[in-house]
Tab-separated table of C-alpha atoms in Angstrom:
chain	number	residue	atom	x	y	z
A	9	MET	CA	57.592	60.777	121.154
A	10	HIS	CA	54.987	59.120	123.357
A	11	LEU	CA	55.186	58.882	127.137
A	12	PRO	CA	52.840	56.185	128.517
A	13	GLU	CA	51.875	56.162	132.135
A	14	GLU	CA	54.401	54.792	134.611
A	15	THR	CA	54.368	51.035	135.076
A	16	SER	CA	55.801	49.426	138.213
A	17	GLY	CA	57.659	52.581	139.074
A	18	SER	CA	59.352	52.859	135.651
A	19	ARG	CA	58.566	55.300	132.863
A	20	TYR	CA	58.718	53.979	129.287
A	21	LEU	CA	59.524	55.699	125.996
A	22	ALA	CA	58.017	54.364	122.775
A	23	PHE	CA	60.376	55.037	119.867
A	24	HIS	CA	58.133	55.114	116.789
A	25	ASN	CA	56.548	51.732	117.448
A	26	GLU	CA	54.085	51.741	120.336
A	27	HIS	CA	53.874	47.928	120.286
A	28	ASP	CA	57.614	47.525	120.888
A	29	PRO	CA	58.585	50.089	123.534
A	30	HIS	CA	62.144	50.506	124.816
A	31	GLN	CA	62.592	51.098	128.487
A	32	ALA	CA	64.305	54.420	129.126
A	33	PRO	CA	67.523	54.237	131.152
A	34	ARG	CA	66.092	56.893	133.489
A	35	GLY	CA	62.662	57.855	134.608
A	36	ASP	CA	62.973	61.583	133.997
A	37	ILE	CA	63.621	61.607	130.217
A	38	ASP	CA	61.365	64.178	128.557
A	39	MET	CA	62.791	64.764	125.040
A	40	LEU	CA	64.666	62.972	122.249
A	41	PHE	CA	67.325	64.308	119.873
A	42	GLY	CA	69.120	62.659	116.974
A	43	ALA	CA	72.675	61.380	117.482
A	44	SER	CA	75.716	61.071	115.227
A	45	SER	CA	74.931	57.601	113.863
A	46	ALA	CA	71.961	55.332	113.191
A	47	GLY	CA	70.587	53.474	116.170
A	48	ARG	CA	71.643	56.121	118.677
A	49	LEU	CA	69.642	58.842	120.379
A	50	LEU	CA	70.272	61.679	122.789
A	51	LEU	CA	67.849	61.525	125.696
A	52	ARG	CA	67.243	64.744	127.568
A	53	SER	CA	66.329	65.110	131.194
A	54	GLU	CA	66.084	68.332	133.141
A	55	GLU	CA	69.756	68.362	134.173
A	56	SER	CA	71.589	66.138	131.685
A	57	VAL	CA	71.752	64.538	128.245
A	58	THR	CA	72.342	60.798	127.755
A	59	LEU	CA	73.719	59.033	124.670
A	60	PHE	CA	71.658	55.870	124.251
A	61	ASP	CA	72.097	52.926	121.850
A	62	THR	CA	68.641	51.629	120.932
A	63	SER	CA	69.807	48.231	119.613
A	64	SER	CA	71.853	47.206	122.659
A	65	ARG	CA	69.816	49.410	125.010
A	66	ARG	CA	73.022	50.619	126.616
A	67	VAL	CA	73.956	54.058	127.867
A	68	LEU	CA	77.109	55.122	125.989
A	69	GLY	CA	77.621	58.501	127.605
A	70	ASP	CA	76.091	60.994	129.965
A	71	LEU	CA	76.736	64.715	130.219
A	72	GLN	CA	75.595	67.327	132.697
A	73	ALA	CA	73.839	69.953	130.574
A	74	PRO	CA	70.737	71.467	132.159
A	75	HIS	CA	67.649	72.468	130.181
A	76	VAL	CA	68.999	71.680	126.691
A	77	LYS	CA	66.658	73.071	124.040
A	78	ARG	CA	68.539	72.304	120.841
A	79	VAL	CA	71.271	69.935	119.625
A	80	VAL	CA	73.531	70.830	116.665
A	81	TRP	CA	75.927	68.277	115.110
A	82	ASN	CA	78.762	69.193	112.773
A	83	HIS	CA	78.939	67.872	109.210
A	84	ASN	CA	80.582	64.511	110.026
A	85	GLY	CA	79.020	63.897	113.430
A	86	SER	CA	82.273	64.202	115.353
A	87	LEU	CA	81.217	67.260	117.381
A	88	VAL	CA	77.976	68.361	118.963
A	89	ALA	CA	76.735	71.590	120.535
A	90	LEU	CA	74.084	71.429	123.242
A	91	LEU	CA	72.209	74.728	123.465
A	92	SER	CA	70.193	75.867	126.446
A	93	LYS	CA	68.744	79.255	127.285
A	94	HIS	CA	71.961	80.871	128.522
A	95	ALA	CA	74.666	78.241	127.937
A	96	ILE	CA	76.406	76.153	125.281
A	97	VAL	CA	78.185	72.849	125.909
A	98	LEU	CA	80.467	71.422	123.207
A	99	ALA	CA	81.178	67.679	123.221
A	100	ASP	CA	82.555	64.918	120.987
A	101	ARG	CA	80.585	62.070	119.393
A	102	GLN	CA	80.818	60.016	122.611
A	103	LEU	CA	79.321	62.907	124.570
A	104	LYS	CA	82.608	63.735	126.304
A	105	GLN	CA	82.533	67.407	127.262
A	106	LEU	CA	85.066	69.649	125.527
A	107	CYS	CA	84.013	73.004	126.958
A	108	SER	CA	81.099	74.906	128.435
A	109	ILE	CA	80.326	78.616	128.137
A	110	SER	CA	77.668	80.846	129.641
A	111	GLU	CA	75.984	83.880	128.125
A	112	PRO	CA	74.343	86.734	130.036
A	113	VAL	CA	71.630	86.962	127.359
A	114	ARG	CA	69.608	84.312	125.555
A	115	VAL	CA	71.346	82.059	123.028
A	116	LYS	CA	69.240	82.162	119.862
A	117	SER	CA	70.810	79.659	117.455
A	118	GLY	CA	74.058	78.173	116.173
A	119	ALA	CA	75.791	76.104	113.494
A	120	TRP	CA	79.218	74.570	112.839
A	121	ASP	CA	81.430	75.828	110.040
A	122	GLU	CA	83.640	73.567	107.950
A	123	HIS	CA	86.703	74.202	110.169
A	124	GLY	CA	85.144	73.045	113.450
A	125	VAL	CA	84.218	76.493	114.766
A	126	PHE	CA	80.784	76.831	116.358
A	127	VAL	CA	79.135	80.079	115.266
A	128	TYR	CA	76.142	81.175	117.308
A	129	THR	CA	73.867	84.168	117.808
A	130	THR	CA	72.559	85.987	120.825
A	131	LEU	CA	70.079	88.830	120.881
A	132	ASN	CA	72.542	91.326	119.399
A	133	HIS	CA	75.756	89.486	118.434
A	134	ILE	CA	77.172	86.807	116.183
A	135	LYS	CA	79.836	84.995	118.213
A	136	TYR	CA	82.166	82.020	117.890
A	137	CYS	CA	83.269	79.276	120.243
A	138	LEU	CA	86.200	76.888	119.836
A	139	CYS	CA	86.357	73.446	121.393
A	140	ASN	CA	89.036	74.657	123.827
A	141	GLY	CA	86.576	77.193	125.263
A	142	ASP	CA	87.868	80.307	123.491
A	143	THR	CA	85.061	82.634	122.482
A	144	GLY	CA	84.746	86.009	120.804
A	145	ILE	CA	82.435	88.420	119.026
A	146	ILE	CA	82.370	88.268	115.232
A	147	ARG	CA	79.967	91.145	114.653
A	148	THR	CA	77.012	92.994	116.174
A	149	LEU	CA	73.412	92.640	115.007
A	150	ASP	CA	70.678	95.212	114.613
A	151	VAL	CA	67.938	92.570	114.863
A	152	PRO	CA	67.990	88.933	116.024
A	153	ILE	CA	68.667	86.236	113.425
A	154	TYR	CA	68.625	82.434	113.523
A	155	VAL	CA	71.620	80.650	112.024
A	156	MET	CA	70.892	77.738	109.715
A	157	ARG	CA	74.288	77.228	108.071
A	158	VAL	CA	77.795	78.692	108.007
A	159	ARG	CA	79.923	78.411	104.892
A	160	GLY	CA	83.163	80.311	104.478
A	161	SER	CA	82.593	83.967	105.351
A	162	THR	CA	78.803	83.799	105.007
A	163	VAL	CA	76.147	82.958	107.583
A	164	TYR	CA	72.831	81.752	106.152
A	165	CYS	CA	69.984	82.406	108.527
A	166	LEU	CA	66.339	83.292	109.051
A	167	ASP	CA	64.961	86.514	110.477
A	168	ARG	CA	61.914	86.804	112.709
A	169	GLN	CA	59.663	86.931	109.646
A	170	ALA	CA	61.118	83.560	108.519
A	171	LYS	CA	62.805	85.201	105.535
A	172	THR	CA	66.170	83.910	104.338
A	173	VAL	CA	69.059	86.250	105.113
A	174	SER	CA	72.776	85.931	104.346
A	175	VAL	CA	75.227	87.827	106.521
A	176	GLY	CA	78.917	88.320	105.778
A	177	ILE	CA	81.353	87.676	108.634
A	178	ASP	CA	85.102	87.956	109.217
A	179	THR	CA	86.357	84.727	110.823
A	180	THR	CA	90.062	85.626	110.688
A	181	GLU	CA	90.479	85.811	114.461
A	182	CYS	CA	88.794	82.499	115.242
A	183	ARG	CA	90.596	80.713	112.372
A	184	PHE	CA	93.892	82.104	113.665
A	185	LYS	CA	93.180	80.784	117.161
A	186	LEU	CA	92.069	77.445	115.733
A	187	ALA	CA	95.258	77.090	113.669
A	188	LEU	CA	97.303	77.954	116.758
A	189	GLU	CA	95.463	75.367	118.859
A	190	ARG	CA	96.029	72.696	116.206
A	191	ARG	CA	99.702	73.709	115.918
A	192	ARG	CA	99.475	74.548	112.236
A	193	TYR	CA	102.283	77.065	112.450
A	194	GLY	CA	102.633	77.494	108.696
A	195	GLU	CA	99.035	78.677	108.524
A	196	VAL	CA	99.587	80.873	111.591
A	197	MET	CA	102.538	82.651	109.970
A	198	ARG	CA	100.678	83.045	106.684
A	199	MET	CA	97.791	84.727	108.506
A	200	ILE	CA	100.198	86.997	110.369
A	201	ARG	CA	101.730	88.154	107.071
A	202	HIS	CA	98.534	88.547	105.072
A	203	SER	CA	95.780	89.444	107.558
A	204	ARG	CA	94.994	92.514	109.609
A	205	LEU	CA	95.273	90.785	112.968
A	206	CYS	CA	96.746	93.169	115.514
A	207	GLY	CA	96.095	94.813	118.838
A	208	GLN	CA	96.736	94.217	122.494
A	209	ALA	CA	93.952	91.618	122.698
A	210	ILE	CA	95.749	89.252	120.301
A	211	ILE	CA	99.088	89.867	122.020
A	212	ALA	CA	97.570	89.172	125.445
A	213	TYR	CA	95.898	86.030	124.076
A	214	LEU	CA	99.176	84.699	122.692
A	215	GLN	CA	100.969	85.386	125.976
A	216	LYS	CA	98.186	83.697	127.940
A	217	LYS	CA	98.334	80.623	125.719
A	218	GLY	CA	102.124	80.424	125.944
A	219	TYR	CA	103.106	81.682	122.480
A	220	PRO	CA	105.239	84.791	123.149
A	221	GLU	CA	107.378	84.012	120.089
A	222	VAL	CA	104.279	84.370	117.879
A	223	ALA	CA	103.274	87.572	119.667
A	224	LEU	CA	106.626	89.087	118.677
A	225	HIS	CA	105.388	89.302	115.093
A	226	PHE	CA	102.585	91.673	116.113
A	227	VAL	CA	104.574	94.083	118.290
A	228	GLU	CA	106.415	97.237	117.297
A	229	ASP	CA	106.839	98.816	120.727
A	230	GLN	CA	110.417	98.010	121.723
A	231	LYS	CA	109.770	97.596	125.464
A	232	THR	CA	106.988	95.106	124.754
A	233	ARG	CA	109.186	93.297	122.235
A	234	PHE	CA	111.948	93.135	124.839
A	235	ASN	CA	109.644	91.544	127.431
A	236	LEU	CA	108.232	89.053	124.933
A	237	ALA	CA	111.708	88.123	123.695
A	238	LEU	CA	112.851	87.433	127.263
A	239	GLU	CA	109.725	85.360	127.883
A	240	CYS	CA	110.442	83.074	124.941
A	241	GLY	CA	114.225	83.099	125.465
A	242	ASN	CA	115.081	84.893	122.217
A	243	ILE	CA	118.254	86.600	123.416
A	244	GLU	CA	119.092	88.195	120.045
A	245	VAL	CA	115.751	90.001	119.715
A	246	ALA	CA	115.908	90.987	123.382
A	247	MET	CA	119.383	92.497	122.913
A	248	ALA	CA	118.265	94.458	119.829
A	249	SER	CA	115.298	95.874	121.748
A	250	ALA	CA	117.489	96.621	124.780
A	251	HIS	CA	119.702	98.789	122.571
A	252	GLU	CA	116.599	100.722	121.474
A	253	VAL	CA	115.178	101.149	124.977
A	254	ASP	CA	118.597	101.607	126.621
A	255	SER	CA	117.524	101.513	130.259
A	256	ASP	CA	119.401	100.027	133.215
A	257	GLU	CA	116.414	97.845	134.042
A	258	CYS	CA	116.388	96.268	130.574
A	259	TRP	CA	120.139	95.688	130.577
A	260	HIS	CA	119.915	94.056	134.002
A	261	GLN	CA	117.095	91.734	132.870
A	262	LEU	CA	119.023	90.886	129.721
A	263	GLY	CA	122.097	90.043	131.786
A	264	VAL	CA	120.085	87.712	134.033
A	265	GLU	CA	118.619	85.876	131.018
A	266	ALA	CA	121.988	85.681	129.250
A	267	LEU	CA	123.562	84.245	132.411
A	268	ARG	CA	120.748	81.679	132.629
A	269	GLN	CA	121.447	80.630	129.039
A	270	GLY	CA	125.207	80.595	129.612
A	271	ASN	CA	125.879	83.282	127.026
A	272	GLN	CA	129.050	84.740	128.569
A	273	GLN	CA	129.710	87.207	125.771
A	274	ILE	CA	126.382	89.028	126.291
A	275	VAL	CA	126.746	88.828	130.076
A	276	GLU	CA	130.142	90.567	129.851
A	277	MET	CA	128.781	93.222	127.483
A	278	VAL	CA	125.818	93.905	129.805
A	279	TYR	CA	128.083	94.213	132.876
A	280	GLN	CA	130.244	96.733	131.024
A	281	ARG	CA	127.187	98.840	130.163
A	282	THR	CA	125.797	98.772	133.696
């Protein structure tokens, strides 16, 4: 990239051919990145990134992303990650922002896997980020590494001595969240049956995202099952758990929900018990 001196108040960028310069759409562009298709470039300024078509010389998109240091496209150019020192912005091919996350420590590197999950490294972690903004830790690191490619359960990367390193990862949690986001419920149920997903974090996540009926499959505690069943309106599961807990509070809540659903038989049974 060559930046000639300003002419008539405008700064020019010469793209490869100094005898045929293209005028930059802004005067503060200081770096170029490749885009998803031929004839397009990402132009970086201090506070934003601009999608620019070199043939029509039109701005196709503009995104607020300060101090971007690296751009990572996925395999088919439909998604892009803009990496700065302490932040990552995910966007589509038209540079429409999908999510933005901040990190307390420096972001080192990142790459897309084949499922559309962005896997990145910080000083001491390998993490993931989904396009809906969900993030999580995949594993801790003893030394910093720089991700070059992610394939299946393996991260191919370089260490600080520029030696090739492959690191095994478990992406079950992020693939589960991705399947849930894309409403692939068959895959969700298969992962519930055959994976080791469990814990309060997954249950809380499912409740937060509005999937209490899925959370039921992870819970054995009867009081928690009762609350989840009421939340998703599953009166049969709620009644079974109420029998196990057998408290006045649970029977009262069950009666209220049964009355809301118009289930007179359960309402009558609850009133008799209380």
